[in-house]
Amino acid sequence: MLTRVVELGAHDHVENTHGRRVRLYSEDVVAGAFGNRYATDYYEGYLPTGTEAHLLTAGGVVGRVASAHARRREPTVLEVLGLLADRSGRPLSLDDYAMAPPVPAQPELGTFVVVGSSMGAGKTTTASALARGWSDAGLRVGAGKATGSGSGKDRWMYQDAGAAEIVDFLDFGMASTFGYPPQRLRATMIGIRDALVARGASVVVLEIADGLLQEETRGLAAGLTGFADGVVLAVADALSAVAGVGIMADLGAPVRVVSGLVTASPLASREAAAATGLAVLSPAELIAGGALELLSAAAVPA
């Protein structure tokens, strides 16, 4: 849709088609896409029902904020001017540009999935560290994000880390995945892997957004057995590591490595390792050899 900026708030920039952050001003006209958002440390937002809406992400997802974290500013207020349409007058949708389902394929060296205890636990940093460790070893890495809200930030992090191929949920026609049926999200996760393999990736890392208590995340995590060759859990503290490892075990998808924000504290890392019995590796340690060790461990049944 097309919107007009009424009042600037938390998002005073928006990404353009090249990913550059563009400064917003009052009365600017912005093209975006309707969507929901689930972000425990930012906004909970849903599709708007009238002409007033909010900018939910810097990537241009537009909705209506229902709740916000206490440290966040009020959202940027938008006026919905109308829907963008094709030459026949039919409203446009990202679904119109979704890639066709690729041919099923398995990467030669495996598929590894990063899940987290919560938003901000270090999932993208962990996934990027895996990509960097493998690319430093000369492997052709495919990286993708299976769920989340549209923004270029994560894609650029994967690219900067050395991922040769990147595919995410946006490529499958969704501006934001919150609220989509589980079957579509599952098909999207599988499709991302297949597309990365079709483009030549020999090893794949996929990130699932949000935390394990989020419905869509938990649903996808429950289907990782038989899909993922290894799961890496990103957590913020040792207690989250214990809870996350337990949840994943109950879902039948054992965690092989713990990483994330917890590794900023050596003491917390030792707590997590002692409580879970798992290796707790920082992003730097994953880059320096942990990512390759994970490949070797995946060849041995858990």
JSON list of C-alpha atoms in Angstrom, two decimals, residues 54-156:
[
{"chain": "A", "resi": 54, "resn": "HIS", "atom": "CA", "xyz": [1.79, 2.26, 12.26]},
{"chain": "A", "resi": 55, "resn": "LEU", "atom": "CA", "xyz": [5.20, 1.42, 10.83]},
{"chain": "A", "resi": 56, "resn": "LEU", "atom": "CA", "xyz": [6.00, -1.91, 12.50]},
{"chain": "A", "resi": 57, "resn": "THR", "atom": "CA", "xyz": [9.49, -2.45, 11.05]},
{"chain": "A", "resi": 58, "resn": "ALA", "atom": "CA", "xyz": [12.17, -0.48, 9.26]},
{"chain": "A", "resi": 59, "resn": "GLY", "atom": "CA", "xyz": [11.62, -2.84, 6.34]},
{"chain": "A", "resi": 60, "resn": "GLY", "atom": "CA", "xyz": [8.18, -1.35, 5.66]},
{"chain": "A", "resi": 61, "resn": "VAL", "atom": "CA", "xyz": [5.75, -3.71, 7.39]},
{"chain": "A", "resi": 62, "resn": "VAL", "atom": "CA", "xyz": [2.60, -1.74, 8.17]},
{"chain": "A", "resi": 63, "resn": "GLY", "atom": "CA", "xyz": [0.06, -2.64, 10.84]},
{"chain": "A", "resi": 64, "resn": "ARG", "atom": "CA", "xyz": [-1.41, -1.40, 14.09]},
{"chain": "A", "resi": 65, "resn": "VAL", "atom": "CA", "xyz": [0.50, -1.63, 17.37]},
{"chain": "A", "resi": 66, "resn": "ALA", "atom": "CA", "xyz": [-1.40, -3.50, 20.09]},
{"chain": "A", "resi": 67, "resn": "SER", "atom": "CA", "xyz": [1.35, -3.46, 22.72]},
{"chain": "A", "resi": 68, "resn": "ALA", "atom": "CA", "xyz": [4.95, -2.32, 23.03]},
{"chain": "A", "resi": 69, "resn": "HIS", "atom": "CA", "xyz": [7.95, -2.93, 25.23]},
{"chain": "A", "resi": 70, "resn": "ALA", "atom": "CA", "xyz": [8.29, -0.22, 27.88]},
{"chain": "A", "resi": 71, "resn": "ARG", "atom": "CA", "xyz": [11.59, 1.06, 26.51]},
{"chain": "A", "resi": 72, "resn": "ARG", "atom": "CA", "xyz": [10.25, 1.63, 22.99]},
{"chain": "A", "resi": 73, "resn": "ARG", "atom": "CA", "xyz": [9.00, 4.98, 21.76]},
{"chain": "A", "resi": 74, "resn": "GLU", "atom": "CA", "xyz": [5.54, 5.46, 20.32]},
{"chain": "A", "resi": 75, "resn": "PRO", "atom": "CA", "xyz": [5.27, 4.07, 16.77]},
{"chain": "A", "resi": 76, "resn": "THR", "atom": "CA", "xyz": [5.51, 6.16, 13.63]},
{"chain": "A", "resi": 77, "resn": "VAL", "atom": "CA", "xyz": [1.93, 6.98, 12.61]},
{"chain": "A", "resi": 78, "resn": "LEU", "atom": "CA", "xyz": [0.91, 6.53, 8.97]},
{"chain": "A", "resi": 79, "resn": "GLU", "atom": "CA", "xyz": [-2.14, 7.42, 6.94]},
{"chain": "A", "resi": 80, "resn": "VAL", "atom": "CA", "xyz": [-3.08, 4.67, 4.48]},
{"chain": "A", "resi": 81, "resn": "LEU", "atom": "CA", "xyz": [-3.64, 6.36, 1.12]},
{"chain": "A", "resi": 82, "resn": "GLY", "atom": "CA", "xyz": [-4.61, 3.27, -0.83]},
{"chain": "A", "resi": 83, "resn": "LEU", "atom": "CA", "xyz": [-3.54, -0.08, -2.19]},
{"chain": "A", "resi": 84, "resn": "LEU", "atom": "CA", "xyz": [-0.94, -0.41, -4.92]},
{"chain": "A", "resi": 85, "resn": "ALA", "atom": "CA", "xyz": [-2.42, -2.15, -7.94]},
{"chain": "A", "resi": 86, "resn": "ASP", "atom": "CA", "xyz": [-1.31, -3.54, -11.27]},
{"chain": "A", "resi": 87, "resn": "ARG", "atom": "CA", "xyz": [-2.41, -2.06, -14.60]},
{"chain": "A", "resi": 88, "resn": "SER", "atom": "CA", "xyz": [-5.67, -3.96, -14.47]},
{"chain": "A", "resi": 89, "resn": "GLY", "atom": "CA", "xyz": [-6.49, -2.50, -11.05]},
{"chain": "A", "resi": 90, "resn": "ARG", "atom": "CA", "xyz": [-5.89, -5.70, -9.10]},
{"chain": "A", "resi": 91, "resn": "PRO", "atom": "CA", "xyz": [-4.24, -5.02, -5.70]},
{"chain": "A", "resi": 92, "resn": "LEU", "atom": "CA", "xyz": [-0.66, -6.21, -5.52]},
{"chain": "A", "resi": 93, "resn": "SER", "atom": "CA", "xyz": [0.60, -8.71, -2.96]},
{"chain": "A", "resi": 94, "resn": "LEU", "atom": "CA", "xyz": [4.01, -10.15, -2.16]},
{"chain": "A", "resi": 95, "resn": "ASP", "atom": "CA", "xyz": [2.42, -13.49, -3.01]},
{"chain": "A", "resi": 96, "resn": "ASP", "atom": "CA", "xyz": [2.49, -12.31, -6.63]},
{"chain": "A", "resi": 97, "resn": "TYR", "atom": "CA", "xyz": [6.29, -12.36, -6.49]},
{"chain": "A", "resi": 98, "resn": "ALA", "atom": "CA", "xyz": [6.85, -15.53, -4.47]},
{"chain": "A", "resi": 99, "resn": "MET", "atom": "CA", "xyz": [9.29, -18.01, -5.93]},
{"chain": "A", "resi": 100, "resn": "ALA", "atom": "CA", "xyz": [7.92, -21.31, -7.15]},
{"chain": "A", "resi": 101, "resn": "PRO", "atom": "CA", "xyz": [8.42, -24.28, -4.80]},
{"chain": "A", "resi": 102, "resn": "PRO", "atom": "CA", "xyz": [11.89, -25.67, -5.60]},
{"chain": "A", "resi": 103, "resn": "VAL", "atom": "CA", "xyz": [12.71, -29.32, -6.17]},
{"chain": "A", "resi": 104, "resn": "PRO", "atom": "CA", "xyz": [13.35, -31.12, -2.85]},
{"chain": "A", "resi": 105, "resn": "ALA", "atom": "CA", "xyz": [17.06, -31.42, -2.16]},
{"chain": "A", "resi": 106, "resn": "GLN", "atom": "CA", "xyz": [19.41, -32.21, 0.72]},
{"chain": "A", "resi": 107, "resn": "PRO", "atom": "CA", "xyz": [22.66, -30.28, 1.23]},
{"chain": "A", "resi": 108, "resn": "GLU", "atom": "CA", "xyz": [25.74, -32.47, 1.04]},
{"chain": "A", "resi": 109, "resn": "LEU", "atom": "CA", "xyz": [27.02, -31.47, 4.48]},
{"chain": "A", "resi": 110, "resn": "GLY", "atom": "CA", "xyz": [23.74, -30.97, 6.28]},
{"chain": "A", "resi": 111, "resn": "THR", "atom": "CA", "xyz": [21.09, -28.51, 7.44]},
{"chain": "A", "resi": 112, "resn": "PHE", "atom": "CA", "xyz": [21.58, -26.72, 10.75]},
{"chain": "A", "resi": 113, "resn": "VAL", "atom": "CA", "xyz": [18.88, -24.72, 12.48]},
{"chain": "A", "resi": 114, "resn": "VAL", "atom": "CA", "xyz": [19.34, -21.93, 15.02]},
{"chain": "A", "resi": 115, "resn": "VAL", "atom": "CA", "xyz": [16.49, -21.44, 17.48]},
{"chain": "A", "resi": 116, "resn": "GLY", "atom": "CA", "xyz": [16.40, -19.12, 20.48]},
{"chain": "A", "resi": 117, "resn": "SER", "atom": "CA", "xyz": [14.99, -18.76, 23.95]},
{"chain": "A", "resi": 118, "resn": "SER", "atom": "CA", "xyz": [13.64, -15.31, 23.09]},
{"chain": "A", "resi": 119, "resn": "MET", "atom": "CA", "xyz": [14.01, -12.30, 20.87]},
{"chain": "A", "resi": 120, "resn": "GLY", "atom": "CA", "xyz": [17.43, -10.70, 21.37]},
{"chain": "A", "resi": 121, "resn": "ALA", "atom": "CA", "xyz": [19.09, -13.94, 22.49]},
{"chain": "A", "resi": 122, "resn": "GLY", "atom": "CA", "xyz": [21.66, -13.78, 19.69]},
{"chain": "A", "resi": 123, "resn": "LYS", "atom": "CA", "xyz": [20.13, -16.01, 17.01]},
{"chain": "A", "resi": 124, "resn": "THR", "atom": "CA", "xyz": [21.22, -14.01, 13.98]},
{"chain": "A", "resi": 125, "resn": "THR", "atom": "CA", "xyz": [24.71, -13.47, 15.40]},
{"chain": "A", "resi": 126, "resn": "THR", "atom": "CA", "xyz": [24.97, -17.22, 16.01]},
{"chain": "A", "resi": 127, "resn": "ALA", "atom": "CA", "xyz": [23.72, -18.13, 12.54]},
{"chain": "A", "resi": 128, "resn": "SER", "atom": "CA", "xyz": [26.15, -15.64, 11.01]},
{"chain": "A", "resi": 129, "resn": "ALA", "atom": "CA", "xyz": [29.02, -17.12, 13.03]},
{"chain": "A", "resi": 130, "resn": "LEU", "atom": "CA", "xyz": [28.23, -20.58, 11.67]},
{"chain": "A", "resi": 131, "resn": "ALA", "atom": "CA", "xyz": [28.18, -19.17, 8.15]},
{"chain": "A", "resi": 132, "resn": "ARG", "atom": "CA", "xyz": [31.51, -17.45, 8.73]},
{"chain": "A", "resi": 133, "resn": "GLY", "atom": "CA", "xyz": [33.17, -20.53, 10.18]},
{"chain": "A", "resi": 134, "resn": "TRP", "atom": "CA", "xyz": [32.11, -22.66, 7.26]},
{"chain": "A", "resi": 135, "resn": "SER", "atom": "CA", "xyz": [32.89, -20.07, 4.59]},
{"chain": "A", "resi": 136, "resn": "ASP", "atom": "CA", "xyz": [36.36, -19.54, 6.09]},
{"chain": "A", "resi": 137, "resn": "ALA", "atom": "CA", "xyz": [36.89, -23.26, 5.52]},
{"chain": "A", "resi": 138, "resn": "GLY", "atom": "CA", "xyz": [36.05, -22.85, 1.84]},
{"chain": "A", "resi": 139, "resn": "LEU", "atom": "CA", "xyz": [32.52, -24.27, 1.97]},
{"chain": "A", "resi": 140, "resn": "ARG", "atom": "CA", "xyz": [29.67, -22.84, -0.08]},
{"chain": "A", "resi": 141, "resn": "VAL", "atom": "CA", "xyz": [27.21, -21.73, 2.59]},
{"chain": "A", "resi": 142, "resn": "GLY", "atom": "CA", "xyz": [23.50, -21.14, 2.19]},
{"chain": "A", "resi": 143, "resn": "ALA", "atom": "CA", "xyz": [21.75, -19.07, 4.86]},
{"chain": "A", "resi": 144, "resn": "GLY", "atom": "CA", "xyz": [18.10, -18.27, 5.38]},
{"chain": "A", "resi": 145, "resn": "LYS", "atom": "CA", "xyz": [15.54, -17.01, 7.84]},
{"chain": "A", "resi": 146, "resn": "ALA", "atom": "CA", "xyz": [12.40, -19.12, 8.03]},
{"chain": "A", "resi": 147, "resn": "THR", "atom": "CA", "xyz": [10.22, -16.74, 10.05]},
{"chain": "A", "resi": 148, "resn": "GLY", "atom": "CA", "xyz": [10.16, -13.15, 11.23]},
{"chain": "A", "resi": 149, "resn": "SER", "atom": "CA", "xyz": [9.18, -9.65, 10.12]},
{"chain": "A", "resi": 150, "resn": "GLY", "atom": "CA", "xyz": [10.48, -8.13, 6.92]},
{"chain": "A", "resi": 151, "resn": "SER", "atom": "CA", "xyz": [13.77, -6.23, 7.20]},
{"chain": "A", "resi": 152, "resn": "GLY", "atom": "CA", "xyz": [17.07, -6.40, 5.36]},
{"chain": "A", "resi": 153, "resn": "LYS", "atom": "CA", "xyz": [19.20, -6.41, 8.53]},
{"chain": "A", "resi": 154, "resn": "ASP", "atom": "CA", "xyz": [19.50, -10.17, 8.94]},
{"chain": "A", "resi": 155, "resn": "ARG", "atom": "CA", "xyz": [20.11, -10.74, 5.23]},
{"chain": "A", "resi": 156, "resn": "TRP", "atom": "CA", "xyz": [23.02, -8.30, 5.28]}
]
